[in-house]
Amino acid sequence: MEVVIQPSTAAAVELVAEIIAREVQAKPRSVLGLATGRTMESVYARLVQKHRAERLDFSNCQTFNLDEYVGLPGTDKHSYRHYMNRLFFNQVNIDLQNTHLPHGDAPNLAAECERYERLIHDAGGIDLQLLGIGQSGHIGFNEPPSEANSRTRVVVLAPETIRQNTPLFGADKMPSHAITMGVETILAAKKCLLLATGKSKAGIIQRTIEGPVTTNNVPASALQSHPHCTIVLDEAAASALTKVPRKR
Ligand code: F6R
């Protein structure tokens, strides 16, 4: 696990966007695993700029998002499909047909989870998986406790996650369940890239990087066992680390 601490949030975002851009340039048919959430908004904004200014080409990429809220159709403004279309897919030259999220409104959720796993498998697996982290220690929506061998499934969102994301729903009720790729699905990606910024992530980042590997308590700690995982932090998110060399 490589931990890179950047002097500012903007520099951390820039590095993550640069790593994704390099991946896509090296392999135009890249299969990208994508994340949503507030932290990622500026990553997508930077990738859109790179597409416009540097002609970063997504036309041959396929994407798989980590998760989606149960019960929300892709047209709902709170759905992650809506987020991805608005902030990224509709602003670059990706073919929407090649962009995938679990269908949170599928009539048979178990079948939908199996379909999603199969799609990822049929695409040849994920080359680079982008990740954020929740204060509960979740990656995707793998809340504690999660099994290390979990695959795409329906999960109940942790109270902390509900607290963290409820403000985004305004007057609307936030769903209590989501479909998420499992811990094992995420770890099967050839490379993982986690971005965390801000003081509110410092405690969980310290446990993720320096604590024991325990998907029951901190699902993100499973990344310690991934052979190609990069964690990019700003100074605030890194502020509780005690052992990691402060590399820049
Ligand atoms: C969402 C996802 C989540 C978020 C996490 C952090 O697709 O994968 O794990 O990355 O909840 O969210 P923010 O960035 O809003 O703090």
CSV table of C-alpha atoms and ligand atoms in Angstrom, one decimal:
chain,number,residue,atom,x,y,z
A,1,MET,CA,0.0,0.0,0.0
A,2,GLU,CA,1.5,3.3,-1.0
A,3,VAL,CA,0.4,6.4,0.9
A,4,VAL,CA,0.9,9.8,-0.7
A,5,ILE,CA,0.3,12.9,1.3
A,6,GLN,CA,-0.3,16.0,-0.7
A,7,PRO,CA,0.1,19.6,0.8
A,8,SER,CA,-3.5,20.6,-0.2
A,9,THR,CA,-6.8,19.2,-1.2
A,10,ALA,CA,-6.4,20.5,-4.7
A,11,ALA,CA,-3.1,18.8,-5.0
A,12,ALA,CA,-4.5,15.5,-3.8
A,13,VAL,CA,-7.4,15.8,-6.3
A,14,GLU,CA,-4.9,16.7,-9.1
A,15,LEU,CA,-2.8,13.6,-8.4
A,16,VAL,CA,-5.8,11.3,-8.5
A,17,ALA,CA,-7.1,12.8,-11.7
A,18,GLU,CA,-3.6,12.5,-13.2
A,19,ILE,CA,-3.3,8.8,-12.2
A,20,ILE,CA,-6.7,8.1,-13.9
A,21,ALA,CA,-5.6,10.1,-17.0
A,22,ARG,CA,-2.4,8.1,-17.2
A,23,GLU,CA,-4.3,4.8,-16.9
A,24,VAL,CA,-6.7,5.8,-19.7
A,25,GLN,CA,-3.8,7.0,-21.9
A,26,ALA,CA,-1.8,3.8,-21.4
A,27,LYS,CA,-4.9,1.6,-22.0
A,28,PRO,CA,-7.6,3.3,-24.0
A,29,ARG,CA,-9.9,0.4,-23.4
A,30,SER,CA,-9.6,0.7,-19.6
A,31,VAL,CA,-12.2,-0.7,-17.4
A,32,LEU,CA,-12.6,1.9,-14.6
A,33,GLY,CA,-14.3,1.4,-11.3
A,34,LEU,CA,-15.8,4.6,-10.1
A,35,ALA,CA,-17.0,6.1,-6.9
A,36,THR,CA,-19.4,8.9,-6.0
A,37,GLY,CA,-19.7,11.2,-3.0
A,38,ARG,CA,-18.6,14.8,-2.3
A,39,THR,CA,-14.9,14.0,-2.4
A,40,MET,CA,-15.1,12.8,-6.0
A,41,GLU,CA,-16.9,15.8,-7.4
A,42,SER,CA,-13.7,17.7,-7.9
A,43,VAL,CA,-12.0,14.6,-9.4
A,44,TYR,CA,-14.7,14.4,-12.1
A,45,ALA,CA,-14.5,18.2,-12.6
A,46,ARG,CA,-10.7,17.9,-13.2
A,47,LEU,CA,-11.2,14.9,-15.6
A,48,VAL,CA,-13.7,16.9,-17.6
A,49,GLN,CA,-11.2,19.7,-17.8
A,50,LYS,CA,-8.5,17.3,-19.0
A,51,HIS,CA,-11.0,15.9,-21.6
A,52,ARG,CA,-11.6,19.4,-22.9
A,53,ALA,CA,-8.1,20.9,-22.7
A,54,GLU,CA,-5.9,17.9,-23.3
A,55,ARG,CA,-8.4,15.7,-25.3
A,56,LEU,CA,-8.3,13.0,-22.7
A,57,ASP,CA,-10.3,10.3,-24.6
A,58,PHE,CA,-12.8,8.1,-22.8
A,59,SER,CA,-14.5,6.8,-25.9
A,60,ASN,CA,-13.2,3.3,-25.5
A,61,CYS,CA,-13.5,3.0,-21.7
A,62,GLN,CA,-16.0,1.0,-19.8
A,63,THR,CA,-17.0,2.0,-16.2
A,64,PHE,CA,-18.5,0.3,-13.3
A,65,ASN,CA,-19.7,2.3,-10.3
A,66,LEU,CA,-19.3,0.9,-6.8
A,67,ASP,CA,-22.9,1.4,-5.6
A,68,GLU,CA,-26.4,2.7,-5.9
A,69,TYR,CA,-29.3,3.4,-3.5
A,70,VAL,CA,-32.0,0.7,-3.4
A,71,GLY,CA,-35.4,2.0,-4.6
A,72,LEU,CA,-34.1,4.9,-6.7
A,73,PRO,CA,-34.4,4.8,-10.5
A,74,GLY,CA,-31.5,6.3,-12.5
A,75,THR,CA,-33.7,9.3,-13.3
A,76,ASP,CA,-34.0,10.2,-9.6
A,77,LYS,CA,-31.9,13.3,-8.9
A,78,HIS,CA,-30.5,11.6,-5.7
A,79,SER,CA,-29.4,8.5,-7.6
A,80,TYR,CA,-25.8,7.8,-8.2
A,81,ARG,CA,-26.6,7.3,-11.9
A,82,HIS,CA,-27.9,10.9,-12.0
A,83,TYR,CA,-24.8,12.1,-10.2
A,84,MET,CA,-22.5,10.3,-12.7
A,85,ASN,CA,-24.3,11.5,-15.8
A,86,ARG,CA,-24.4,15.1,-14.6
A,87,LEU,CA,-20.8,15.4,-13.3
A,88,PHE,CA,-18.9,13.2,-15.6
A,89,PHE,CA,-20.5,10.9,-18.3
A,90,ASN,CA,-22.5,13.7,-20.0
A,91,GLN,CA,-19.5,16.0,-20.1
A,92,VAL,CA,-16.9,13.7,-21.7
A,93,ASN,CA,-16.9,11.5,-24.8
A,94,ILE,CA,-17.8,8.2,-23.1
A,95,ASP,CA,-20.5,6.0,-24.6
A,96,LEU,CA,-23.3,5.9,-22.0
A,97,GLN,CA,-23.9,2.2,-23.0
A,98,ASN,CA,-20.4,1.5,-21.6
A,99,THR,CA,-21.2,3.0,-18.2
A,100,HIS,CA,-22.6,0.7,-15.6
A,101,LEU,CA,-24.2,1.1,-12.1
A,102,PRO,CA,-26.3,-1.4,-10.3
A,103,HIS,CA,-30.0,-0.8,-10.9
A,104,GLY,CA,-31.4,0.2,-7.5
A,105,ASP,CA,-34.9,-0.1,-8.7
A,106,ALA,CA,-34.5,-3.7,-10.1
A,107,PRO,CA,-37.5,-5.9,-9.3
A,108,ASN,CA,-35.3,-8.7,-8.2
A,109,LEU,CA,-32.3,-7.3,-6.3
A,110,ALA,CA,-30.5,-10.6,-5.8
A,111,ALA,CA,-30.6,-11.2,-9.6
A,112,GLU,CA,-29.4,-7.7,-10.2
A,113,CYS,CA,-26.4,-8.2,-7.9
A,114,GLU,CA,-25.5,-11.4,-9.9
A,115,ARG,CA,-26.0,-9.6,-13.2
A,116,TYR,CA,-23.6,-6.8,-12.1
A,117,GLU,CA,-20.9,-9.3,-11.0
A,118,ARG,CA,-21.2,-11.1,-14.3
A,119,LEU,CA,-20.9,-7.8,-16.3
A,120,ILE,CA,-17.7,-6.9,-14.5
A,121,HIS,CA,-16.4,-10.4,-15.1
A,122,ASP,CA,-17.3,-10.3,-18.8
A,123,ALA,CA,-15.6,-6.9,-19.2
A,124,GLY,CA,-12.4,-8.6,-18.1
A,125,GLY,CA,-12.4,-7.2,-14.6
A,126,ILE,CA,-11.6,-3.7,-13.3
A,127,ASP,CA,-8.2,-2.2,-14.2
A,128,LEU,CA,-8.3,0.8,-11.8
A,129,GLN,CA,-10.9,1.1,-9.0
A,130,LEU,CA,-11.4,4.6,-7.6
A,131,LEU,CA,-12.5,4.7,-3.9
A,132,GLY,CA,-13.6,7.2,-1.3
A,133,ILE,CA,-14.0,6.3,2.3
A,134,GLY,CA,-16.9,6.9,4.7
A,135,GLN,CA,-16.5,7.8,8.4
A,136,SER,CA,-17.8,4.3,9.2
A,137,GLY,CA,-14.8,2.8,7.4
A,138,HIS,CA,-16.9,1.8,4.4
A,139,ILE,CA,-15.5,1.5,0.8
A,140,GLY,CA,-18.3,1.4,-1.6
A,141,PHE,CA,-21.2,0.8,0.8
A,142,ASN,CA,-19.4,-2.1,2.6
A,143,GLU,CA,-20.3,-1.1,6.1
A,144,PRO,CA,-18.8,-2.7,9.2
A,145,PRO,CA,-19.2,-5.6,9.7
A,146,SER,CA,-18.5,-6.8,6.1
A,147,GLU,CA,-17.1,-10.2,5.0
A,148,ALA,CA,-13.7,-10.1,3.3
A,149,ASN,CA,-15.2,-12.5,0.7
A,150,SER,CA,-18.3,-10.4,0.1
A,151,ARG,CA,-19.5,-9.8,-3.5
A,152,THR,CA,-22.1,-7.4,-4.9
A,153,ARG,CA,-25.1,-7.5,-2.6
A,154,VAL,CA,-27.8,-5.5,-0.9
A,155,VAL,CA,-26.6,-3.8,2.4
A,156,VAL,CA,-28.2,-1.8,5.2
A,157,LEU,CA,-26.5,1.6,5.5
A,158,ALA,CA,-24.8,2.4,8.8
A,159,PRO,CA,-26.3,5.1,11.0
A,160,GLU,CA,-23.1,7.2,10.4
A,161,THR,CA,-23.6,6.9,6.7
A,162,ILE,CA,-27.2,8.0,7.0
A,163,ARG,CA,-26.1,11.0,9.1
A,164,GLN,CA,-23.3,11.8,6.6
A,165,ASN,CA,-25.5,11.7,3.5
A,166,THR,CA,-29.0,12.8,4.7
A,167,PRO,CA,-28.2,16.5,4.1
A,168,LEU,CA,-27.8,15.7,0.4
A,169,PHE,CA,-31.4,14.5,0.2
A,170,GLY,CA,-32.9,17.8,1.5
A,171,ALA,CA,-36.5,17.3,2.2
A,172,ASP,CA,-36.5,13.8,0.6
A,173,LYS,CA,-36.1,10.7,2.6
A,174,MET,CA,-32.7,9.0,2.2
A,175,PRO,CA,-32.9,5.3,1.4
A,176,SER,CA,-31.8,2.9,4.1
A,177,HIS,CA,-30.4,0.2,1.8
A,178,ALA,CA,-28.0,0.1,-1.2
A,179,ILE,CA,-26.5,-2.3,-3.6
A,180,THR,CA,-22.7,-2.3,-3.4
A,181,MET,CA,-19.8,-4.2,-4.9
A,182,GLY,CA,-18.4,-6.4,-2.2
A,183,VAL,CA,-15.0,-6.2,-0.5
A,184,GLU,CA,-13.8,-9.1,-2.6
A,185,THR,CA,-15.2,-7.5,-5.8
A,186,ILE,CA,-13.2,-4.3,-5.0
A,187,LEU,CA,-10.0,-6.1,-4.1
A,188,ALA,CA,-10.2,-8.1,-7.4
A,189,ALA,CA,-9.4,-4.8,-9.3
A,190,LYS,CA,-5.9,-4.8,-10.7
A,191,LYS,CA,-5.2,-1.4,-9.0
A,192,CYS,CA,-7.0,0.5,-6.3
A,193,LEU,CA,-6.8,4.3,-5.7
A,194,LEU,CA,-8.4,5.8,-2.6
A,195,LEU,CA,-8.8,9.5,-2.1
A,196,ALA,CA,-9.6,11.0,1.3
A,197,THR,CA,-9.5,14.7,2.1
A,198,GLY,CA,-10.4,16.8,5.2
A,199,LYS,CA,-10.1,16.5,8.9
A,200,SER,CA,-13.3,14.5,9.3
A,201,LYS,CA,-11.6,11.5,7.6
A,202,ALA,CA,-8.4,11.6,9.7
A,203,GLY,CA,-9.5,9.1,12.4
A,204,ILE,CA,-10.8,6.5,10.0
A,205,ILE,CA,-7.8,6.9,7.7
A,206,GLN,CA,-5.5,6.2,10.6
A,207,ARG,CA,-7.4,3.0,11.4
A,208,THR,CA,-7.5,2.0,7.8
A,209,ILE,CA,-3.8,2.4,7.2
A,210,GLU,CA,-2.2,1.7,10.6
A,211,GLY,CA,-4.8,-0.5,12.3
A,212,PRO,CA,-5.3,-4.3,12.0
A,213,VAL,CA,-6.9,-5.7,8.8
A,214,THR,CA,-10.5,-6.2,10.0
A,215,THR,CA,-13.3,-6.0,7.5
A,216,ASN,CA,-15.6,-6.5,10.5
A,217,ASN,CA,-14.6,-3.2,12.0
A,218,VAL,CA,-13.0,-1.2,9.2
A,219,PRO,CA,-13.8,-2.6,5.8
A,220,ALA,CA,-11.3,-0.2,4.1
A,221,SER,CA,-8.5,-1.9,6.1
A,222,ALA,CA,-8.8,-4.8,3.6
A,223,LEU,CA,-6.9,-2.5,1.2
A,224,GLN,CA,-3.7,-3.2,3.2
A,225,SER,CA,-3.6,-6.6,1.5
A,226,HIS,CA,-4.1,-5.3,-2.0
A,227,PRO,CA,-0.9,-5.6,-4.1
A,228,HIS,CA,-1.4,-2.3,-6.0
A,229,CYS,CA,-3.2,0.1,-3.8
A,230,THR,CA,-2.4,3.9,-3.6
A,231,ILE,CA,-4.0,6.1,-1.0
A,232,VAL,CA,-3.9,9.8,-1.7
A,233,LEU,CA,-4.5,12.1,1.2
A,234,ASP,CA,-4.4,15.8,1.9
A,235,GLU,CA,-2.6,17.0,5.1
A,236,ALA,CA,-5.8,17.2,7.0
A,237,ALA,CA,-6.9,13.6,6.3
A,238,ALA,CA,-3.3,12.4,7.1
A,239,SER,CA,-3.1,14.3,10.3
A,240,ALA,CA,-3.8,11.3,12.7
A,241,LEU,CA,-1.2,9.0,11.0
A,242,THR,CA,1.7,8.1,13.3
A,243,LYS,CA,3.8,5.6,11.4
A,244,VAL,CA,3.5,6.2,7.7
A,245,PRO,CA,6.5,8.0,6.2
A,246,ARG,CA,5.3,11.5,5.2
A,247,LYS,CA,6.1,11.1,1.6
A,248,ARG,CA,5.3,13.9,-0.9
B,1,F6R,C1,-20.0,6.2,-2.9
B,1,F6R,C2,-18.9,5.5,-2.2
B,1,F6R,C3,-18.7,5.9,-0.8
B,1,F6R,C4,-18.1,7.3,-0.6
B,1,F6R,C5,-17.9,7.7,0.8
B,1,F6R,C6,-17.3,9.1,1.0
B,1,F6R,O1,-20.0,5.7,-4.3
B,1,F6R,O2,-18.2,4.7,-2.7
B,1,F6R,O3,-17.8,5.0,-0.2
B,1,F6R,O4,-16.9,7.3,-1.3
B,1,F6R,O5,-19.1,7.6,1.5
B,1,F6R,O6,-18.2,10.0,0.7
B,1,F6R,P1,-17.9,11.6,0.7
B,1,F6R,O7,-16.9,11.8,-0.3
B,1,F6R,O8,-19.2,12.3,0.4
B,1,F6R,O9,-17.3,11.8,2.1
